[in-house]
Short mmCIF file of C-alpha atoms in Angstrom, two decimals:
data_model
loop_
_atom_site.label_atom_id
_atom_site.label_comp_id
_atom_site.label_asym_id
_atom_site.label_seq_id
_atom_site.Cartn_x
_atom_site.Cartn_y
_atom_site.Cartn_z
CA VAL A 1 0.23 -0.23 -0.12
CA SER A 2 2.86 2.69 0.86
CA GLU A 3 4.97 1.87 -2.38
CA GLN A 4 1.37 2.20 -4.39
CA VAL A 5 0.87 6.04 -2.29
CA LEU A 6 4.46 6.59 -2.99
CA GLU A 7 4.23 6.16 -6.80
CA GLN A 8 0.59 8.45 -6.57
CA VAL A 9 3.07 10.98 -4.77
CA LEU A 10 5.36 11.09 -7.31
CA ARG A 11 3.02 10.59 -10.45
CA GLU A 12 1.10 14.27 -8.77
CA LEU A 13 4.64 16.25 -8.29
CA GLN A 14 5.70 16.59 -11.99
CA PRO A 15 2.47 18.24 -13.53
CA LEU A 16 2.33 20.70 -10.40
CA CYS A 17 5.85 21.18 -10.97
CA THR A 18 5.79 20.96 -14.68
CA SER A 19 3.22 23.97 -14.60
CA GLU A 20 4.49 26.43 -12.30
CA GLN A 21 7.73 26.23 -14.05
CA GLN A 22 5.64 27.34 -17.23
CA PHE A 23 3.74 29.77 -15.39
CA LEU A 24 6.95 31.54 -13.50
CA GLN A 25 8.58 31.07 -17.57
CA GLU A 26 5.85 33.45 -19.62
CA PHE A 27 4.55 35.60 -16.26
CA PHE A 28 8.19 36.99 -15.38
CA TRP A 29 9.72 36.06 -19.44
CA LEU A 30 12.62 33.63 -18.17
CA GLY A 31 13.27 31.70 -21.34
CA ARG A 32 13.64 34.88 -22.98
CA ASP A 33 17.97 36.05 -23.31
CA SER A 34 19.18 38.88 -21.05
CA VAL A 35 19.72 40.88 -24.17
CA GLU A 36 15.58 41.52 -24.86
CA LEU A 37 15.04 42.42 -21.69
CA GLN A 38 17.52 44.69 -21.04
CA VAL A 39 16.17 46.33 -24.65
CA LEU A 40 12.26 45.78 -23.13
CA GLU A 41 12.97 47.33 -19.84
CA VAL A 42 15.17 50.54 -21.28
CA ARG A 43 11.50 51.37 -23.55
CA GLY A 44 9.78 50.46 -20.75
CA SER A 45 5.86 52.22 -20.86
CA THR A 46 6.27 53.69 -24.00
CA VAL A 47 6.54 50.44 -25.57
CA SER A 48 4.07 47.73 -24.89
CA SER A 49 5.00 43.94 -23.65
CA PRO A 50 4.29 40.73 -25.71
CA GLY A 51 4.13 39.48 -22.29
CA PRO A 52 1.64 40.12 -20.49
CA VAL A 53 3.37 41.74 -17.39
CA PRO A 54 6.08 45.06 -18.85
CA SER A 55 9.44 44.64 -17.20
CA GLN A 56 9.24 47.44 -15.44
CA LEU A 57 6.38 45.71 -12.90
CA ILE A 58 8.68 42.39 -12.51
CA PRO A 59 9.87 43.08 -8.67
CA ASP A 60 13.23 43.85 -8.21
CA LEU A 61 14.52 40.10 -6.66
CA PHE A 62 13.21 38.81 -9.40
CA ARG A 63 14.58 40.89 -12.32
CA GLY A 64 18.37 40.75 -10.08
CA LEU A 65 17.48 36.34 -10.55
CA VAL A 66 17.03 37.52 -14.75
CA TRP A 67 20.34 39.28 -14.79
CA PHE A 68 22.82 37.59 -12.41
CA LEU A 69 21.27 33.71 -13.37
CA ARG A 70 20.89 31.84 -16.44
CA PRO A 71 16.77 31.25 -17.06
CA GLU A 72 17.18 27.79 -15.98
CA GLU A 73 18.73 28.37 -12.19
CA ALA A 74 16.69 31.41 -11.60
CA THR A 75 13.37 29.24 -12.40
CA ASP A 76 15.16 26.83 -10.70
CA GLN A 77 15.64 29.29 -7.21
CA LEU A 78 11.76 30.43 -7.98
CA LEU A 79 10.32 27.08 -8.24
CA GLY A 80 12.69 26.33 -4.65
CA GLU A 81 10.96 29.86 -2.68
CA ILE A 82 8.03 28.58 -3.72
CA PHE A 83 8.16 24.87 -2.98
CA SER A 84 10.70 25.23 0.21
CA CYS A 85 8.46 23.17 2.09
CA LEU A 86 8.51 20.31 -0.09
CA GLU A 87 12.07 18.47 0.71
CA PRO A 88 11.43 18.22 3.76
CA GLU A 89 7.88 16.92 3.39
CA LEU A 90 9.33 14.05 1.11
CA ARG A 91 11.75 13.35 3.84
CA ALA A 92 9.18 12.81 6.36
CA PHE A 93 7.40 11.05 4.02
CA LEU A 94 10.00 8.67 2.88
CA ASP A 95 10.71 8.12 6.37
CA ILE A 96 7.16 6.77 6.77
CA CYS A 97 7.21 4.66 4.07
CA SER A 98 10.34 2.74 4.68
CA LYS A 99 9.00 2.11 8.84
CA VAL A 100 5.26 0.46 7.69
CA HIS A 101 7.37 -2.23 6.34
CA PRO A 102 10.24 -4.04 7.96
CA LEU A 103 11.45 -3.75 4.41
CA GLY A 104 10.20 -1.07 3.25
CA CYS A 105 13.18 0.82 2.51
CA LEU A 106 13.47 -1.69 -0.59
CA GLN A 107 10.43 -0.40 -1.53
CA VAL A 108 10.64 3.22 -1.68
CA LEU A 109 14.32 2.57 -3.42
CA VAL A 110 12.56 0.90 -6.01
CA VAL A 111 9.83 3.45 -6.55
CA LEU A 112 12.57 6.43 -6.48
CA SER A 113 15.17 4.50 -8.98
CA ASP A 114 12.41 4.01 -11.41
CA SER A 115 11.27 7.81 -11.09
CA VAL A 116 14.38 8.83 -11.87
CA PHE A 117 15.93 6.94 -14.24
CA GLY A 118 13.05 4.85 -15.67
CA THR A 119 10.16 6.84 -16.78
CA TRP A 120 11.63 10.40 -16.64
CA GLY A 121 15.24 8.79 -18.09
CA SER A 122 14.63 9.21 -21.47
CA SER A 123 11.85 10.96 -22.18
CA SER A 124 10.46 14.08 -23.86
CA ALA A 125 8.35 15.32 -21.10
CA ALA A 126 11.17 15.26 -18.56
CA PRO A 127 10.81 17.96 -15.24
CA SER A 128 12.25 20.82 -14.17
CA SER A 129 16.40 20.71 -13.00
CA PHE A 130 14.68 21.64 -9.66
CA LEU A 131 12.57 18.45 -10.01
CA ARG A 132 15.36 15.86 -10.71
CA THR A 133 17.44 17.23 -8.31
CA LEU A 134 14.55 17.10 -5.52
CA LEU A 135 14.15 13.23 -5.90
CA GLY A 136 17.78 12.95 -6.72
CA ASN A 137 18.11 13.98 -3.18
CA ALA A 138 15.24 12.07 -2.01
CA LEU A 139 16.92 8.63 -3.48
CA LEU A 140 20.15 9.27 -1.94
CA LEU A 141 18.61 9.19 0.92
CA ALA A 142 16.62 6.00 0.22
CA LYS A 143 20.20 4.36 -0.91
CA SER A 144 21.63 5.40 2.21
CA THR A 145 18.39 3.88 4.92
CA PHE A 146 18.74 0.82 2.70
CA ASN A 147 22.78 0.56 3.56
CA LYS A 148 21.86 0.65 6.97
CA CYS A 149 18.89 -1.54 6.71
CA ILE A 150 21.52 -4.45 5.17
CA GLY A 151 24.33 -3.09 7.64
CA THR A 152 21.83 -3.92 10.68
CA LEU A 153 20.64 -6.91 9.27
CA CYS A 154 24.19 -8.38 8.23
CA LYS A 155 25.17 -7.58 12.22
CA GLU A 156 22.14 -9.56 13.55
CA ILE A 157 22.55 -12.42 11.36
CA GLU A 158 26.40 -12.29 12.39
CA GLU A 159 25.81 -12.03 16.20
CA ALA A 160 23.06 -14.81 16.35
CA LYS A 161 23.34 -17.76 18.56
CA ALA A 162 22.14 -21.20 17.42
CA PRO A 163 18.57 -21.73 19.63
CA SER A 164 19.47 -22.83 23.05
CA ARG A 165 20.18 -27.09 22.62
CA MET A 166 19.42 -26.93 19.24
CA ARG A 167 18.53 -30.94 18.06
CA GLY A 168 19.08 -29.72 14.19
CA GLY A 169 17.05 -28.21 10.97
CA ILE A 170 17.21 -24.71 9.98
CA LEU A 171 18.58 -21.87 11.19
CA PRO A 172 16.89 -19.36 12.00
CA CYS A 173 19.38 -16.80 10.11
CA VAL A 174 18.91 -19.09 6.73
CA SER A 175 15.80 -18.51 6.68
CA ARG A 176 16.24 -14.93 7.35
CA PHE A 177 18.32 -14.80 4.24
CA GLN A 178 15.36 -16.56 2.76
CA GLU A 179 12.53 -14.12 3.10
CA PHE A 180 14.92 -11.51 2.39
CA VAL A 181 16.00 -12.71 -1.05
CA ALA A 182 11.90 -13.73 -1.87
CA PHE A 183 10.94 -10.69 -0.80
CA SER A 184 13.38 -8.00 -2.40
CA GLU A 185 13.11 -10.60 -6.04
CA GLU A 186 9.40 -9.37 -5.87
CA VAL A 187 9.72 -5.93 -5.21
CA PHE A 188 12.87 -5.67 -7.86
CA ARG A 189 10.71 -7.73 -10.33
CA THR A 190 9.78 -4.99 -12.74
CA SER A 191 13.29 -2.58 -11.98
CA ARG A 192 15.29 -2.36 -14.40
CA ARG A 193 17.83 -1.16 -11.97
CA ARG A 194 18.96 -3.70 -9.39
CA GLY A 195 22.63 -2.41 -8.35
CA GLU A 196 22.11 -2.17 -5.18
CA LEU A 197 20.44 -5.15 -4.42
CA ASP A 198 22.85 -7.01 -6.27
CA LYS A 199 25.37 -5.77 -3.33
CA ALA A 200 22.76 -6.22 -0.58
CA GLN A 201 22.26 -9.64 -1.02
CA LEU A 202 25.87 -10.48 -1.49
CA ARG A 203 26.25 -9.07 1.38
CA LEU A 204 23.77 -11.20 3.52
CA ALA A 205 25.11 -14.44 1.78
CA SER A 206 28.33 -13.59 3.13
CA SER A 207 27.23 -13.07 6.77
CA VAL A 208 24.83 -16.26 6.46
CA PHE A 209 27.79 -18.18 5.46
CA SER A 210 29.68 -17.11 8.70
CA SER A 211 27.27 -17.58 10.79
CA ILE A 212 26.97 -21.49 10.06
CA ASN A 213 30.63 -21.57 10.09
CA GLY A 214 31.08 -19.89 13.57
CA LEU A 215 28.16 -22.23 14.63
CA SER A 216 29.36 -23.98 18.47
CA SER A 217 28.95 -27.20 19.57
CA ALA A 218 28.35 -26.43 22.73
CA ASN A 219 25.27 -25.41 20.80
CA LEU A 220 23.76 -27.82 19.69
CA ARG A 221 22.47 -31.27 20.57
CA VAL A 222 23.66 -32.92 17.13
CA ASN A 223 27.15 -33.58 14.97
CA THR A 224 27.67 -30.29 13.79
CA ASP A 225 28.83 -31.06 10.75
CA MET A 226 25.30 -32.59 10.32
CA VAL A 227 24.02 -28.94 10.57
CA MET A 228 25.82 -27.46 8.25
CA MET A 229 25.50 -30.07 5.40
CA GLU A 230 21.53 -29.61 6.20
CA ASN A 231 21.84 -25.71 5.84
CA PHE A 232 24.35 -25.35 2.92
CA HIS A 233 22.02 -28.07 0.86
CA HIS A 234 19.23 -25.82 1.69
CA ILE A 235 21.02 -22.47 0.43
CA TYR A 236 22.07 -24.52 -2.56
CA ASN A 237 18.50 -25.45 -3.19
CA PHE A 238 16.84 -22.33 -2.71
CA LEU A 239 19.15 -20.23 -4.77
CA GLY A 240 19.05 -23.03 -7.76
CA GLN A 241 15.37 -22.52 -7.78
CA LYS A 242 15.79 -18.74 -7.88
CA ASN A 243 18.15 -18.04 -10.29
CA ILE A 244 20.00 -14.91 -8.98
CA PRO A 245 22.77 -14.42 -11.42
CA CYS A 246 24.92 -12.44 -8.68
CA LEU A 247 24.43 -14.97 -6.37
CA GLU A 248 25.88 -18.22 -8.93
CA GLY A 249 28.97 -17.85 -6.83
CA LYS A 250 27.31 -18.48 -3.43
CA LYS A 251 25.13 -21.28 -5.07
CA ARG A 252 28.04 -23.22 -6.26
CA GLU A 253 30.02 -22.61 -2.68
CA ALA A 254 27.01 -23.71 -0.47
CA LYS A 255 26.76 -26.81 -2.98
CA GLN A 256 31.00 -27.35 -2.15
CA ARG A 257 30.34 -26.46 1.72
CA SER A 258 27.33 -28.83 1.96
CA ARG A 259 29.19 -31.94 0.24
CA GLU A 260 32.54 -31.28 2.66
CA HIS A 261 30.49 -31.28 5.98
CA MET A 262 28.62 -34.58 4.41
CA GLU A 263 31.90 -36.11 4.05
CA LYS A 264 32.91 -35.44 7.96
CA PHE A 265 29.93 -36.40 9.28
CA VAL A 266 29.87 -39.64 7.58
CA THR A 267 33.91 -39.93 8.47
CA THR A 268 32.94 -39.33 12.02
CA TYR A 269 29.50 -40.92 12.51
CA LEU A 270 31.02 -44.51 11.09
CA GLY A 271 33.57 -44.35 13.36
CA GLN A 272 31.23 -45.59 15.62
CA PRO A 273 29.79 -48.83 14.25
CA LEU A 274 33.74 -50.41 14.07
CA GLU A 275 34.91 -47.88 16.57
CA GLY A 276 37.63 -50.56 18.16
CA LEU A 277 38.41 -51.72 14.59
CA SER A 278 39.11 -47.95 13.79
CA HIS A 279 41.36 -47.31 16.39
CA PHE A 280 43.31 -50.41 16.06
CA PHE A 281 44.31 -49.66 11.95
CA GLU A 282 44.63 -46.21 13.07
CA GLY A 283 47.78 -46.97 14.93
CA VAL A 284 48.76 -49.53 12.63
CA LYS A 285 49.18 -46.78 9.92
CA ALA A 286 50.40 -44.42 12.43
CA ARG A 287 52.81 -47.09 12.89
CA LEU A 288 53.65 -47.53 9.46
CA ALA A 289 53.64 -43.71 8.82
CA GLN A 290 56.77 -43.66 11.60
CA GLY A 291 58.80 -45.64 9.34
CA VAL A 292 58.29 -49.62 10.56
CA LYS A 293 58.40 -52.37 8.24
CA GLU A 294 54.74 -54.13 7.46
CA GLU A 295 55.97 -57.33 8.65
CA GLU A 296 57.54 -56.39 11.79
CA VAL A 297 54.05 -54.05 12.69
CA SER A 298 52.60 -57.41 14.66
CA PHE A 299 55.69 -57.79 16.75
CA GLN A 300 54.37 -54.55 18.31
CA LEU A 301 52.56 -55.07 21.47
CA ALA A 302 49.32 -53.15 20.73
CA TYR A 303 49.28 -54.10 17.73
CA SER A 304 49.97 -57.99 17.70
CA LYS A 305 47.84 -60.93 16.08
CA GLN A 306 46.62 -61.50 19.70
CA GLU A 307 44.95 -58.22 19.96
CA LEU A 308 43.76 -58.15 16.55
CA ARG A 309 41.96 -61.16 17.13
CA LYS A 310 40.32 -59.88 20.65
CA VAL A 311 39.24 -56.44 18.12
CA ILE A 312 37.72 -58.64 16.03
CA GLU A 313 35.89 -60.46 18.40
CA LYS A 314 34.28 -57.47 19.97
CA HIS A 315 33.16 -56.77 16.05
CA PRO A 316 30.67 -60.30 15.46
CA GLY A 317 28.23 -59.56 12.01
CA LYS A 318 25.15 -59.31 14.47
CA GLU A 319 26.56 -56.71 16.33
CA VAL A 320 27.60 -54.43 13.73
CA LYS A 321 23.76 -54.77 11.58
CA ARG A 322 22.55 -53.66 15.41
CA ALA A 323 25.08 -50.54 15.24
CA LEU A 324 24.34 -49.58 11.45
CA GLU A 325 20.26 -49.60 12.64
CA THR A 326 21.01 -47.19 15.75
CA LEU A 327 22.88 -45.97 13.35
CA TYR A 328 20.09 -44.86 10.39
CA ARG A 329 17.79 -44.17 13.06
CA LYS A 330 20.07 -41.63 15.15
CA THR A 331 20.65 -40.24 11.70
CA HIS A 332 17.01 -40.06 10.59
CA LYS A 333 15.43 -38.47 13.68
CA HIS A 334 17.84 -35.38 13.81
CA LEU A 335 17.48 -34.83 10.21
CA SER A 336 14.72 -32.66 8.41
CA PRO A 337 12.00 -34.31 6.68
CA GLU A 338 11.45 -30.90 3.92
CA GLU A 339 15.22 -30.92 3.03
CA ASN A 340 15.39 -35.14 2.10
CA LEU A 341 18.63 -35.92 2.23
CA LEU A 342 18.64 -39.13 4.70
CA PRO A 343 18.78 -41.37 1.37
CA VAL A 344 21.58 -39.09 0.95
CA VAL A 345 23.27 -39.23 3.67
CA TRP A 346 22.22 -43.19 4.11
CA GLN A 347 24.41 -43.83 0.67
CA ALA A 348 26.96 -41.69 0.88
CA MET A 349 27.68 -44.09 4.30
CA GLU A 350 27.51 -47.90 2.61
CA GLN A 351 30.39 -45.92 0.47
CA GLU A 352 32.57 -45.28 3.47
CA PHE A 353 31.89 -48.15 5.44
CA ILE A 354 32.78 -49.81 2.03
CA ARG A 355 35.53 -48.35 1.51
CA GLN A 356 36.71 -48.69 5.63
CA TYR A 357 35.81 -52.74 5.17
CA ARG A 358 38.40 -52.76 1.90
CA GLU A 359 41.53 -50.82 4.00
CA PHE A 360 40.85 -53.30 7.10
CA GLN A 361 41.21 -56.51 4.77
CA GLU A 362 44.33 -54.51 2.51
CA LEU A 363 45.93 -54.26 5.80
CA ILE A 364 45.73 -57.06 7.51
CA GLN A 365 47.01 -58.81 3.95
CA ARG A 366 49.78 -56.46 4.05
CA CYS A 367 51.00 -56.51 8.00
CA TYR A 368 49.47 -59.69 9.40
CA ALA A 369 50.31 -61.76 6.49
CA GLY A 370 49.89 -66.11 6.64
CA SER A 371 47.77 -65.73 9.44
CA GLU A 372 44.55 -66.16 8.23
CA ILE A 373 43.15 -63.40 10.68
CA ALA A 374 40.15 -62.01 8.46
CA LEU A 375 37.19 -60.25 9.65
CA ASN A 376 33.87 -61.69 11.25
CA PHE A 377 31.70 -60.08 8.49
CA THR A 378 32.22 -60.46 4.54
CA MET A 379 31.54 -57.55 1.94
CA GLU A 380 28.65 -59.55 1.08
CA ASP A 381 27.71 -59.31 4.85
CA LEU A 382 27.67 -56.00 4.36
CA LEU A 383 25.91 -54.76 1.48
CA SER A 384 23.01 -57.26 2.57
CA TYR A 385 23.08 -55.61 6.33
CA PHE A 386 22.22 -51.54 4.52
CA ASN A 387 20.28 -53.26 1.56
CA SER A 388 17.65 -54.78 4.99
CA ILE A 389 18.08 -51.23 6.25
CA THR A 390 17.03 -49.43 3.42
CA VAL A 391 14.22 -51.65 2.93
CA SER A 392 12.88 -51.87 6.08
CA ASN A 393 12.29 -48.21 6.86
#
């Protein structure tokens, strides 16, 4: 509503200022050059003036304007005297329009930009320089108000903390960014000048990314990487739907960050079903990295064949399957249903589990050759575990 009222006010201003300008030019002969006016004044009462008022009747103030200013400057100065209250009244009205809606400054900016650069930018009936200056000053004020609004919003997003003991889902800062982009795109839908908006959206996107990166595990009841993965994925999907050119780089970054945090999340959680095995073989790899020969690893007390058998016994197939079922339920509980990331995450977990299994088997063959030691479950068993869990859920 405020946008429509502002458009109506600006439409009323142009004919008002134009008609007053024409009156001044005709009544005070401001369209004539100074030489012609001087001749008319010298002849005074002896020659009938071509205009409605003889030059000797022009007030001294206006005669001074005629002699020392160009006609356009004189017109603007007279209009400024006549409409002296217009600029403060317009500023006050713009302030009200900006306060009607939390993001009303966007609407004010669009209406003024279109009025200054769109409607009159190439029009043959362009307004006087007085009105152009007036609206130009108003546009500068609107840009300043808009920039302050964006600055405040960025600060609020960057300083916002995750809800106390958050259990996952989309962060408030992401939802707020999404609302701003959706609203601003609708406001600027028909505008051809969106330079200010592009800069604002990039600033806000950077603030949101910074806020997500600053998440602290102290405020989360779930894995931090899970929350980051889900929120970056949400941003990626949203920007993909909007298709905003200036945010293409942020969309690609969101996709990359989502993938990175999913890999970290999968790696962290998959250490739990095979925690003992993972810990044991991490130690084996550390010894190899320190220069211990493969055939000598089994002579290390903590990594002897006997110790390996003990660890393997603690991970029978049925226990591994039960651990995977628990992991699936836990992941399903904390992922947001609307993002539908569970199938993607579960498939990534399966691939990572297979990779770990193959790595463990390879280390056994390299460092415990001839010992006939093997894990208590095969690759076929592992694939059947994942398949049954997927089908049953």
